Amino acid sequence: PGRWTSARRDLGITVWISFLSACLGSLIIFGLLDPQAMTNAWTSNWDLGRKWGYTLGFGFLWLITFTSAALTVFMLRSGPLKGYATGNDGTRPVTVTRDEGDQILDLRDGKVVKNDQAR
């Protein structure tokens, strides 16, 4: 009941997207490769079998895709709070900061210049 917090929603999205991605990756990988054949070829001392091969393969893919999804959510959430600033010609993105004299600084051609327009 009630709405989820943004942190809870982000975790749910991350887990769900990573699960679906791991399912698709497992479908592709295990459609082409047999875990029993890979186990026999790489590790002669371990007898994992097919079930453990599928389990460990899916778990590895889920861990990799979860990391990717979590980093994506982190990068989206830690971006600029008020969106992107536009320059005088309307191009994006432009870095705009204010110095101690309350003058607006603008970025043009890779150099910081003073902008006399009030925003």
XYZ file of N, CA and C in Angstrom:
357
model
N 0.820 -1.195 0.000
C 0.000 0.000 0.000
C 0.863 1.257 0.000
N 0.462 2.204 -0.783
C 1.210 3.455 -0.850
C 2.274 3.413 -1.930
N 2.868 4.567 -2.150
C 3.909 4.670 -3.174
C 5.247 4.253 -2.603
N 6.080 3.683 -3.452
C 7.432 3.317 -3.052
C 8.302 4.560 -3.016
N 9.324 4.517 -2.188
C 10.311 5.591 -2.187
C 11.160 5.461 -3.434
N 11.866 6.516 -3.794
C 12.680 6.457 -5.015
C 13.813 5.434 -4.879
N 14.381 5.278 -3.685
C 15.452 4.281 -3.497
C 14.907 2.868 -3.671
N 13.733 2.618 -3.145
C 13.115 1.287 -3.280
C 12.741 1.010 -4.737
N 12.220 2.022 -5.403
C 11.866 1.879 -6.810
C 13.110 1.628 -7.665
N 14.188 2.360 -7.377
C 15.434 2.159 -8.118
C 15.970 0.747 -7.927
N 15.911 0.238 -6.695
C 16.368 -1.131 -6.441
C 15.502 -2.139 -7.186
N 14.184 -1.937 -7.160
C 13.284 -2.846 -7.875
C 13.537 -2.850 -9.374
N 13.732 -1.676 -9.932
C 14.018 -1.582 -11.370
C 15.341 -2.252 -11.686
N 16.343 -2.018 -10.854
C 17.665 -2.598 -11.082
C 17.616 -4.122 -11.025
N 16.947 -4.667 -10.015
C 16.861 -6.128 -9.879
C 16.080 -6.727 -11.045
N 14.975 -6.104 -11.425
C 14.131 -6.660 -12.491
C 14.836 -6.601 -13.854
N 15.430 -5.466 -14.176
C 16.124 -5.348 -15.462
C 17.303 -6.301 -15.528
N 18.056 -6.415 -14.435
C 19.208 -7.316 -14.437
C 18.762 -8.772 -14.533
N 17.643 -9.122 -13.906
C 17.121 -10.480 -14.003
C 16.719 -10.813 -15.437
N 15.992 -9.897 -16.077
C 15.584 -10.147 -17.463
C 16.783 -10.238 -18.399
N 17.779 -9.389 -18.171
C 18.988 -9.436 -18.996
C 19.755 -10.740 -18.788
N 19.842 -11.205 -17.534
C 20.516 -12.472 -17.251
C 19.747 -13.642 -17.872
N 18.417 -13.569 -17.874
C 17.621 -14.619 -18.532
C 17.923 -14.677 -20.021
N 17.948 -13.519 -20.668
C 18.240 -13.484 -22.096
C 19.670 -13.962 -22.375
N 20.621 -13.522 -21.555
C 22.003 -13.969 -21.729
C 22.152 -15.464 -21.531
N 21.454 -16.019 -20.532
C 21.495 -17.468 -20.292
C 20.880 -18.230 -21.455
N 19.794 -17.711 -21.982
C 19.144 -18.350 -23.127
C 20.104 -18.434 -24.312
N 20.814 -17.356 -24.561
C 21.743 -17.332 -25.691
C 22.961 -18.215 -25.426
N 23.585 -18.050 -24.271
C 24.804 -18.805 -23.977
C 24.529 -20.292 -23.876
N 23.527 -20.671 -23.093
C 23.271 -22.092 -22.894
C 22.523 -22.724 -24.059
N 22.034 -21.913 -24.976
C 21.517 -22.460 -26.229
C 22.635 -22.897 -27.149
N 23.811 -22.307 -26.959
C 24.968 -22.640 -27.794
C 25.963 -23.566 -27.104
N 26.073 -23.473 -25.770
C 27.078 -24.230 -25.034
C 26.427 -25.122 -23.984
N 26.988 -26.298 -23.803
C 26.524 -27.224 -22.774
C 27.405 -27.053 -21.538
N 26.807 -26.760 -20.373
C 27.622 -26.569 -19.176
C 28.433 -27.807 -18.789
N 27.909 -28.987 -19.053
C 28.639 -30.219 -18.733
C 29.907 -30.322 -19.570
N 29.823 -29.959 -20.840
C 31.007 -30.005 -21.709
C 32.038 -28.957 -21.276
N 31.555 -27.774 -20.862
C 32.486 -26.738 -20.402
C 33.160 -27.155 -19.105
N 32.417 -27.796 -18.192
C 32.984 -28.247 -16.925
C 34.057 -29.296 -17.163
N 33.787 -30.236 -18.039
C 34.762 -31.297 -18.330
C 36.000 -30.743 -19.019
N 35.840 -29.697 -19.812
C 36.978 -29.140 -20.549
C 37.857 -28.259 -19.668
N 37.276 -27.560 -18.694
C 38.037 -26.570 -17.930
C 38.467 -27.049 -16.552
N 37.632 -27.782 -15.876
C 37.941 -28.169 -14.497
C 37.807 -29.673 -14.354
N 38.907 -30.360 -14.360
C 38.848 -31.818 -14.256
C 38.637 -32.281 -12.817
N 38.988 -31.450 -11.829
C 38.852 -31.854 -10.428
C 37.443 -31.645 -9.882
N 36.662 -30.786 -10.483
C 35.322 -30.490 -9.989
C 34.291 -31.225 -10.825
N 33.327 -31.805 -10.169
C 32.224 -32.446 -10.877
C 30.955 -31.652 -10.574
N 30.748 -30.573 -11.339
C 29.621 -29.690 -11.079
C 28.317 -30.202 -11.671
N 28.366 -30.769 -12.838
C 27.162 -31.223 -13.501
C 26.436 -30.083 -14.200
N 25.369 -30.457 -14.898
C 24.627 -29.471 -15.681
C 23.881 -28.468 -14.803
N 23.216 -28.958 -13.750
C 22.411 -28.053 -12.921
C 23.274 -26.964 -12.283
N 24.415 -27.337 -11.734
C 25.296 -26.339 -11.134
C 25.893 -25.438 -12.200
N 26.145 -25.962 -13.376
C 26.646 -25.135 -14.474
C 25.646 -24.065 -14.878
N 24.386 -24.481 -15.009
C 23.337 -23.506 -15.313
C 23.180 -22.493 -14.178
N 23.206 -22.978 -12.942
C 23.027 -22.105 -11.779
C 24.152 -21.086 -11.668
N 25.387 -21.548 -11.739
C 26.527 -20.633 -11.622
C 26.614 -19.682 -12.816
N 26.296 -20.181 -14.005
C 26.305 -19.317 -15.192
C 25.265 -18.216 -15.100
N 24.043 -18.587 -14.683
C 22.991 -17.582 -14.527
C 23.343 -16.598 -13.418
N 23.872 -17.103 -12.306
C 24.265 -16.222 -11.205
C 25.347 -15.237 -11.625
N 26.314 -15.708 -12.391
C 27.366 -14.816 -12.881
C 26.788 -13.747 -13.806
N 25.930 -14.158 -14.730
C 25.312 -13.180 -15.630
C 24.445 -12.184 -14.868
N 23.729 -12.653 -13.846
C 22.891 -11.758 -13.061
C 23.750 -10.758 -12.297
N 24.870 -11.192 -11.765
C 25.768 -10.290 -11.048
C 26.328 -9.215 -11.981
N 26.734 -9.609 -13.170
C 27.282 -8.651 -14.137
C 26.206 -7.665 -14.583
N 25.019 -8.155 -14.912
C 23.967 -7.249 -15.382
C 23.410 -6.396 -14.244
N 23.420 -6.907 -13.008
C 22.995 -6.099 -11.866
C 23.966 -4.940 -11.647
N 25.253 -5.225 -11.757
C 26.256 -4.169 -11.616
C 26.061 -3.100 -12.681
N 25.822 -3.517 -13.893
C 25.606 -2.574 -14.984
C 24.348 -1.730 -14.753
N 23.255 -2.370 -14.362
C 22.011 -1.638 -14.122
C 22.149 -0.699 -12.924
N 22.834 -1.137 -11.867
C 23.017 -0.289 -10.687
C 23.859 0.934 -11.021
N 24.913 0.753 -11.820
C 25.725 1.890 -12.228
C 24.933 2.853 -13.106
N 24.067 2.326 -13.949
C 23.231 3.182 -14.785
C 22.278 4.014 -13.930
N 21.615 3.388 -12.964
C 20.705 4.122 -12.075
C 21.483 5.163 -11.269
N 22.665 4.791 -10.778
C 23.478 5.739 -10.011
C 23.841 6.950 -10.856
N 24.254 6.713 -12.093
C 24.652 7.824 -12.957
C 23.455 8.706 -13.314
N 22.294 8.117 -13.521
C 21.099 8.914 -13.811
C 20.676 9.739 -12.604
N 20.766 9.173 -11.423
C 20.326 9.867 -10.209
C 21.334 10.895 -9.714
N 22.593 10.766 -10.078
C 23.595 11.707 -9.576
C 23.926 12.789 -10.595
N 23.096 12.959 -11.592
C 23.301 13.986 -12.604
C 22.929 15.357 -12.087
N 22.886 16.339 -12.976
C 22.534 17.697 -12.557
C 21.112 17.757 -12.004
N 20.932 18.542 -10.948
C 19.630 18.609 -10.296
C 18.597 19.382 -11.102
N 19.030 20.416 -11.813
C 18.075 21.268 -12.521
C 18.170 21.106 -14.035
N 18.669 20.006 -14.506
C 18.764 19.786 -15.940
C 19.984 20.452 -16.534
N 19.967 20.642 -17.803
C 21.101 21.217 -18.512
C 20.850 22.685 -18.820
N 21.901 23.461 -18.785
C 21.800 24.872 -19.148
C 21.976 25.011 -20.653
N 21.422 26.066 -21.210
C 21.587 26.317 -22.634
C 22.421 27.567 -22.819
N 23.165 27.584 -23.882
C 23.974 28.754 -24.208
C 23.138 29.810 -24.909
N 23.784 30.866 -25.332
C 23.068 31.944 -26.012
C 22.451 31.488 -27.326
N 23.104 30.547 -27.983
C 22.581 30.061 -29.264
C 21.666 28.846 -29.103
N 21.377 28.445 -27.861
C 20.445 27.352 -27.612
C 21.059 25.977 -27.668
N 22.379 25.870 -27.823
C 23.004 24.553 -27.874
C 23.144 23.984 -26.469
N 23.243 22.664 -26.368
C 23.380 21.977 -25.084
C 24.525 20.999 -25.168
N 25.133 20.564 -24.107
C 25.105 21.146 -22.785
C 26.168 22.234 -22.645
N 25.892 23.202 -21.837
C 26.821 24.286 -21.536
C 26.980 24.343 -20.028
N 28.197 24.444 -19.555
C 28.437 24.539 -18.128
C 28.292 25.990 -17.701
N 27.418 26.241 -16.757
C 27.213 27.594 -16.261
C 27.478 27.585 -14.763
N 28.366 28.454 -14.321
C 28.634 28.598 -12.889
C 28.653 30.076 -12.548
N 28.632 30.373 -11.274
C 28.698 31.763 -10.832
C 29.953 31.932 -9.993
N 30.634 33.048 -10.205
C 31.806 33.332 -9.377
C 31.406 34.253 -8.227
N 32.384 34.714 -7.446
C 32.091 35.506 -6.254
C 31.405 36.831 -6.585
N 31.697 37.433 -7.735
C 31.098 38.706 -8.118
C 29.717 38.553 -8.698
N 29.122 37.368 -8.623
C 27.794 37.078 -9.133
C 27.697 37.341 -10.642
N 28.808 37.151 -11.344
C 28.793 37.237 -12.796
C 28.626 35.824 -13.340
N 27.864 35.709 -14.393
C 27.601 34.405 -14.968
C 28.749 34.045 -15.912
N 29.315 32.861 -15.694
C 30.375 32.373 -16.564
C 29.777 31.369 -17.532
N 30.233 31.398 -18.770
C 29.701 30.539 -19.811
C 30.857 29.811 -20.473
N 30.586 28.709 -21.124
C 31.616 27.944 -21.808
C 31.399 28.066 -23.310
N 32.385 28.661 -23.993
C 32.307 28.800 -25.442
C 33.623 28.370 -26.049
N 33.567 27.502 -27.003
C 34.757 27.003 -27.697
C 35.789 26.462 -26.720
N 35.327 25.821 -25.651
C 36.216 25.206 -24.688
C 36.847 26.162 -23.703
N 36.466 27.448 -23.723
C 37.027 28.433 -22.803
C 35.909 29.081 -22.001
N 36.216 29.391 -20.737
C 35.246 30.049 -19.876
C 35.270 31.546 -20.179
N 34.099 32.124 -20.492
C 33.996 33.552 -20.778
C 32.885 34.130 -19.919
N 32.953 35.433 -19.650
C 31.906 36.099 -18.873
C 30.720 36.394 -19.782
N 29.559 36.174 -19.238
C 28.328 36.382 -19.969
C 27.578 37.527 -19.279
N 27.298 38.600 -19.981
C 26.665 39.764 -19.370
C 25.153 39.637 -19.261
N 24.557 38.630 -19.897
C 23.105 38.480 -19.856
C 22.684 37.911 -18.505
N 21.624 38.437 -17.949
C 21.059 37.900 -16.718
C 20.134 36.742 -17.076
N 20.157 35.743 -16.272
C 19.285 34.577 -16.537
C 18.244 34.455 -15.488
